Amino acid sequence: VRQGEKINQERVEKVFSITNPANLEQMKDLLARCPQPQIEFCTELIQYANQVLDHPLNEGIYLSLCDHISFAIRRAEAGMNFANALHTEVRLFYPQEYNIGCHALSEIQRRFHVSLPQDEASSIALHFVNAEHEMSLGITLKVTQALGQMVNTLESNPDFQGDRSTIYYDELVIHLKFLALDLYSPRNTHQQDLAFTKLVKEALSQEFYLAEVLTRELETACGKQLSEEQKAYLAVHLH
């Protein structure tokens, strides 16, 4: 099909539309410089992610993911590989998105005969995290780094005995992740429960103190303050 030709509507399988005008020129540029098979692959990967995550994704993922994967393939073909410093943190805090990244690496190897390094799965995963929570990549990196620092601080504390193989640890990790994401949410859905906070501070004073220590790093990274109640809930998870 050439520009200006009419398309037979009966042959149309999928229709893509850009609702944000700011993305339109970027999409035109992307279509001009990225090979069509790579764009088709990214589209299928996003559809796969939609099923796995069961969460709406910001339409910007079509731009950011295609651009990232196309560049990653070119780098690999040129023998240039870069390590993702947050590989461990991404695997811990975003396991579903990381598994999508692993699926992407397998498909890239099968379709394009290009082998990308394993930590590239983490880089791909972060694009899906951005699209889920509508954050910029810079903010996602800051949050992920802060979460990793929190876990390191926690596990180095002699008063905390953590076992990563237990369901309690999994629940704590999930709570930390959503606590961080909540700081960037424009909605303030928390109603202060002063009685609950007072009870936790008295009954779990050691855990509450540890929660305050941990959340300082997160508050610094986000530039916002958590409520006393949020710290109280974290103290309960630590307990």
Short mmCIF file of C-alpha atoms in Angstrom, two decimals:
data_model
loop_
_atom_site.label_atom_id
_atom_site.label_comp_id
_atom_site.label_asym_id
_atom_site.label_seq_id
_atom_site.Cartn_x
_atom_site.Cartn_y
_atom_site.Cartn_z
CA VAL A 1 0.00 0.00 0.00
CA ARG A 2 1.32 3.41 -1.01
CA GLN A 3 0.57 6.76 0.59
CA GLY A 4 -2.77 8.06 -0.65
CA GLU A 5 -4.16 4.66 -1.65
CA LYS A 6 -7.41 3.43 -0.16
CA ILE A 7 -7.34 0.36 2.04
CA ASN A 8 -9.88 -2.43 1.65
CA GLN A 9 -11.61 -2.38 5.05
CA GLU A 10 -12.35 -6.12 4.82
CA ARG A 11 -8.62 -6.86 4.86
CA VAL A 12 -7.92 -4.76 7.95
CA GLU A 13 -6.93 -6.93 10.94
CA LYS A 14 -5.90 -4.27 13.47
CA VAL A 15 -6.27 -0.52 13.76
CA PHE A 16 -3.86 1.63 15.80
CA SER A 17 -4.64 5.23 16.65
CA ILE A 18 -2.66 7.82 18.58
CA THR A 19 -4.88 9.79 20.94
CA ASN A 20 -2.09 12.02 22.24
CA PRO A 21 -1.05 14.51 19.50
CA ALA A 22 2.39 14.85 21.10
CA ASN A 23 3.10 11.21 20.24
CA LEU A 24 2.06 11.49 16.58
CA GLU A 25 5.28 12.96 15.16
CA GLN A 26 7.36 10.56 17.24
CA MET A 27 5.36 7.64 15.84
CA LYS A 28 5.95 8.86 12.27
CA ASP A 29 9.68 9.05 12.94
CA LEU A 30 9.66 5.60 14.55
CA LEU A 31 7.87 4.01 11.60
CA ALA A 32 10.36 5.60 9.22
CA ARG A 33 13.52 4.32 10.90
CA CYS A 34 12.53 1.01 12.57
CA PRO A 35 12.22 -2.19 10.52
CA GLN A 36 8.61 -3.30 10.18
CA PRO A 37 9.24 -6.81 11.62
CA GLN A 38 10.57 -5.23 14.83
CA ILE A 39 7.53 -2.95 15.10
CA GLU A 40 5.22 -5.93 14.56
CA PHE A 41 7.09 -7.88 17.23
CA CYS A 42 6.79 -5.02 19.76
CA THR A 43 3.08 -4.74 19.05
CA GLU A 44 2.63 -8.46 19.73
CA LEU A 45 4.76 -8.20 22.88
CA ILE A 46 2.57 -5.37 24.20
CA GLN A 47 -0.55 -7.45 23.51
CA TYR A 48 1.07 -10.35 25.38
CA ALA A 49 1.90 -8.04 28.30
CA ASN A 50 -1.68 -6.76 28.41
CA GLN A 51 -2.87 -10.32 28.95
CA VAL A 52 -0.24 -11.12 31.58
CA LEU A 53 -0.50 -7.91 33.56
CA ASP A 54 -4.26 -7.44 33.15
CA HIS A 55 -3.63 -3.73 33.52
CA PRO A 56 -4.11 -0.90 31.00
CA LEU A 57 -0.86 0.38 29.53
CA ASN A 58 -0.16 3.96 28.52
CA GLU A 59 -0.06 4.28 24.72
CA GLY A 60 3.45 5.73 24.99
CA ILE A 61 4.71 2.15 25.44
CA TYR A 62 4.41 1.67 21.67
CA LEU A 63 6.97 4.42 21.16
CA SER A 64 9.34 3.76 24.04
CA LEU A 65 9.43 -0.04 23.71
CA CYS A 66 9.90 -0.10 19.92
CA ASP A 67 12.64 2.49 20.15
CA HIS A 68 14.38 0.64 22.99
CA ILE A 69 14.26 -2.83 21.42
CA SER A 70 15.33 -1.58 18.01
CA PHE A 71 18.31 0.20 19.57
CA ALA A 72 19.16 -2.85 21.72
CA ILE A 73 19.23 -5.07 18.63
CA ARG A 74 21.47 -2.61 16.77
CA ARG A 75 23.82 -2.44 19.77
CA ALA A 76 24.04 -6.23 20.00
CA GLU A 77 24.74 -6.55 16.27
CA ALA A 78 27.55 -4.02 16.70
CA GLY A 79 28.95 -5.94 19.68
CA MET A 80 28.03 -3.23 22.20
CA ASN A 81 26.38 -4.38 25.42
CA PHE A 82 25.52 -2.34 28.52
CA ALA A 83 24.77 -3.77 31.95
CA ASN A 84 21.63 -2.79 33.85
CA ALA A 85 22.74 -1.84 37.35
CA LEU A 86 19.23 -2.43 38.71
CA HIS A 87 18.86 -5.97 37.32
CA THR A 88 18.56 -7.56 40.78
CA GLU A 89 16.05 -4.97 42.02
CA VAL A 90 13.83 -5.32 38.95
CA ARG A 91 13.71 -9.12 39.33
CA LEU A 92 12.72 -8.70 42.99
CA PHE A 93 10.16 -5.92 42.78
CA TYR A 94 8.66 -6.45 39.32
CA PRO A 95 8.65 -10.23 38.70
CA GLN A 96 5.76 -10.22 36.21
CA GLU A 97 7.29 -7.46 34.11
CA TYR A 98 10.68 -9.18 34.33
CA ASN A 99 9.19 -12.44 33.03
CA ILE A 100 7.75 -10.49 30.08
CA GLY A 101 11.27 -9.20 29.46
CA CYS A 102 12.61 -12.77 29.49
CA HIS A 103 9.89 -13.78 27.04
CA ALA A 104 10.96 -10.88 24.82
CA LEU A 105 14.60 -12.04 24.80
CA SER A 106 13.58 -15.55 23.74
CA GLU A 107 11.41 -14.19 20.94
CA ILE A 108 14.12 -11.79 19.74
CA GLN A 109 16.55 -14.71 19.56
CA ARG A 110 14.02 -16.84 17.66
CA ARG A 111 12.82 -14.16 15.24
CA PHE A 112 15.85 -12.00 14.63
CA HIS A 113 18.68 -14.40 15.60
CA VAL A 114 20.09 -11.80 17.99
CA SER A 115 21.16 -12.78 21.50
CA LEU A 116 20.67 -9.99 24.03
CA PRO A 117 22.24 -10.13 27.53
CA GLN A 118 19.97 -11.39 30.32
CA ASP A 119 19.84 -8.09 32.16
CA GLU A 120 18.24 -6.58 29.04
CA ALA A 121 15.08 -8.32 30.31
CA SER A 122 15.15 -5.87 33.23
CA SER A 123 15.46 -2.89 30.91
CA ILE A 124 12.46 -4.06 28.90
CA ALA A 125 10.55 -4.73 32.12
CA LEU A 126 11.02 -1.13 33.28
CA HIS A 127 9.26 0.15 30.17
CA PHE A 128 6.19 -1.87 31.13
CA VAL A 129 6.39 -0.57 34.72
CA ASN A 130 6.37 2.98 33.30
CA ALA A 131 3.38 2.23 31.09
CA GLU A 132 1.43 0.64 33.96
CA HIS A 133 1.89 3.52 36.37
CA GLU A 134 2.34 6.36 33.85
CA MET A 135 5.69 7.43 35.23
CA SER A 136 8.78 8.61 33.40
CA LEU A 137 11.73 6.27 33.08
CA GLY A 138 13.80 8.57 35.28
CA ILE A 139 11.29 8.36 38.13
CA THR A 140 10.98 4.58 37.75
CA LEU A 141 14.75 4.22 38.00
CA LYS A 142 14.87 6.39 41.13
CA VAL A 143 12.06 4.43 42.79
CA THR A 144 13.60 1.06 41.90
CA GLN A 145 17.01 2.15 43.19
CA ALA A 146 15.47 3.41 46.43
CA LEU A 147 13.61 0.13 46.89
CA GLY A 148 16.86 -1.79 46.49
CA GLN A 149 18.53 0.43 49.08
CA MET A 150 15.64 -0.17 51.47
CA VAL A 151 16.00 -3.94 51.17
CA ASN A 152 19.77 -3.72 51.69
CA THR A 153 19.29 -1.53 54.77
CA LEU A 154 16.66 -3.90 56.09
CA GLU A 155 18.70 -7.07 55.61
CA SER A 156 21.80 -5.51 57.15
CA ASN A 157 19.87 -4.61 60.31
CA PRO A 158 20.82 -7.08 63.10
CA ASP A 159 17.32 -6.87 64.58
CA PHE A 160 15.66 -8.05 61.37
CA GLN A 161 15.78 -11.71 60.39
CA GLY A 162 14.41 -11.95 56.86
CA ASP A 163 13.92 -15.16 54.87
CA ARG A 164 13.36 -14.50 51.15
CA SER A 165 11.78 -17.93 50.68
CA THR A 166 8.73 -17.16 52.84
CA ILE A 167 5.40 -15.70 51.79
CA TYR A 168 5.83 -13.00 54.46
CA TYR A 169 8.89 -11.68 52.66
CA ASP A 170 7.00 -11.64 49.36
CA GLU A 171 4.20 -9.67 50.99
CA LEU A 172 6.69 -7.20 52.45
CA VAL A 173 8.31 -6.66 49.05
CA ILE A 174 4.91 -6.06 47.42
CA HIS A 175 4.01 -3.61 50.18
CA LEU A 176 7.27 -1.69 49.71
CA LYS A 177 6.71 -1.49 45.97
CA PHE A 178 3.19 -0.12 46.20
CA LEU A 179 4.21 2.22 49.00
CA ALA A 180 6.77 3.73 46.62
CA LEU A 181 4.35 3.89 43.69
CA ASP A 182 1.74 5.48 45.92
CA LEU A 183 4.06 8.42 46.58
CA TYR A 184 3.84 9.29 42.90
CA SER A 185 0.10 8.87 42.67
CA PRO A 186 -1.73 12.20 42.24
CA ARG A 187 -4.58 10.77 44.28
CA ASN A 188 -4.54 10.99 48.06
CA THR A 189 -6.77 8.14 49.17
CA HIS A 190 -5.45 7.83 52.71
CA GLN A 191 -7.60 8.76 55.65
CA GLN A 192 -5.60 9.21 58.79
CA ASP A 193 -6.32 6.63 61.48
CA LEU A 194 -4.66 8.25 64.47
CA ALA A 195 -5.79 5.54 66.89
CA PHE A 196 -4.23 2.79 64.76
CA THR A 197 -0.97 4.72 64.37
CA LYS A 198 -0.77 5.40 68.11
CA LEU A 199 -1.37 1.72 68.88
CA VAL A 200 1.37 0.55 66.49
CA LYS A 201 3.89 3.12 67.75
CA GLU A 202 3.32 1.87 71.31
CA ALA A 203 3.06 -1.88 70.66
CA LEU A 204 5.67 -2.13 67.86
CA SER A 205 8.04 0.69 68.70
CA GLN A 206 11.13 -1.10 67.35
CA GLU A 207 9.45 -1.96 64.05
CA PHE A 208 8.05 1.58 63.72
CA TYR A 209 11.52 3.04 64.22
CA LEU A 210 12.88 0.69 61.54
CA ALA A 211 10.04 1.74 59.21
CA GLU A 212 11.05 5.38 59.70
CA VAL A 213 14.68 4.56 58.90
CA LEU A 214 13.71 2.71 55.72
CA THR A 215 11.25 5.27 54.42
CA ARG A 216 13.75 8.15 54.72
CA GLU A 217 15.57 6.79 51.67
CA LEU A 218 12.32 6.46 49.76
CA GLU A 219 11.15 9.95 50.73
CA THR A 220 14.49 11.39 49.63
CA ALA A 221 14.23 9.67 46.25
CA CYS A 222 10.63 10.76 45.72
CA GLY A 223 10.83 14.20 47.28
CA LYS A 224 7.59 13.59 49.20
CA GLN A 225 6.69 12.56 52.72
CA LEU A 226 4.84 9.44 53.80
CA SER A 227 2.15 9.72 56.45
CA GLU A 228 2.56 8.33 59.96
CA GLU A 229 -0.18 5.82 59.17
CA GLN A 230 1.68 4.52 56.10
CA LYS A 231 4.77 4.00 58.26
CA ALA A 232 2.60 2.22 60.83
CA TYR A 233 1.34 -0.24 58.20
CA LEU A 234 4.93 -0.85 57.13
CA ALA A 235 5.84 -1.53 60.77
CA VAL A 236 3.13 -4.20 60.91
CA HIS A 237 4.57 -5.88 57.80
CA LEU A 238 8.06 -5.75 59.35
CA HIS A 239 6.70 -7.34 62.52
#
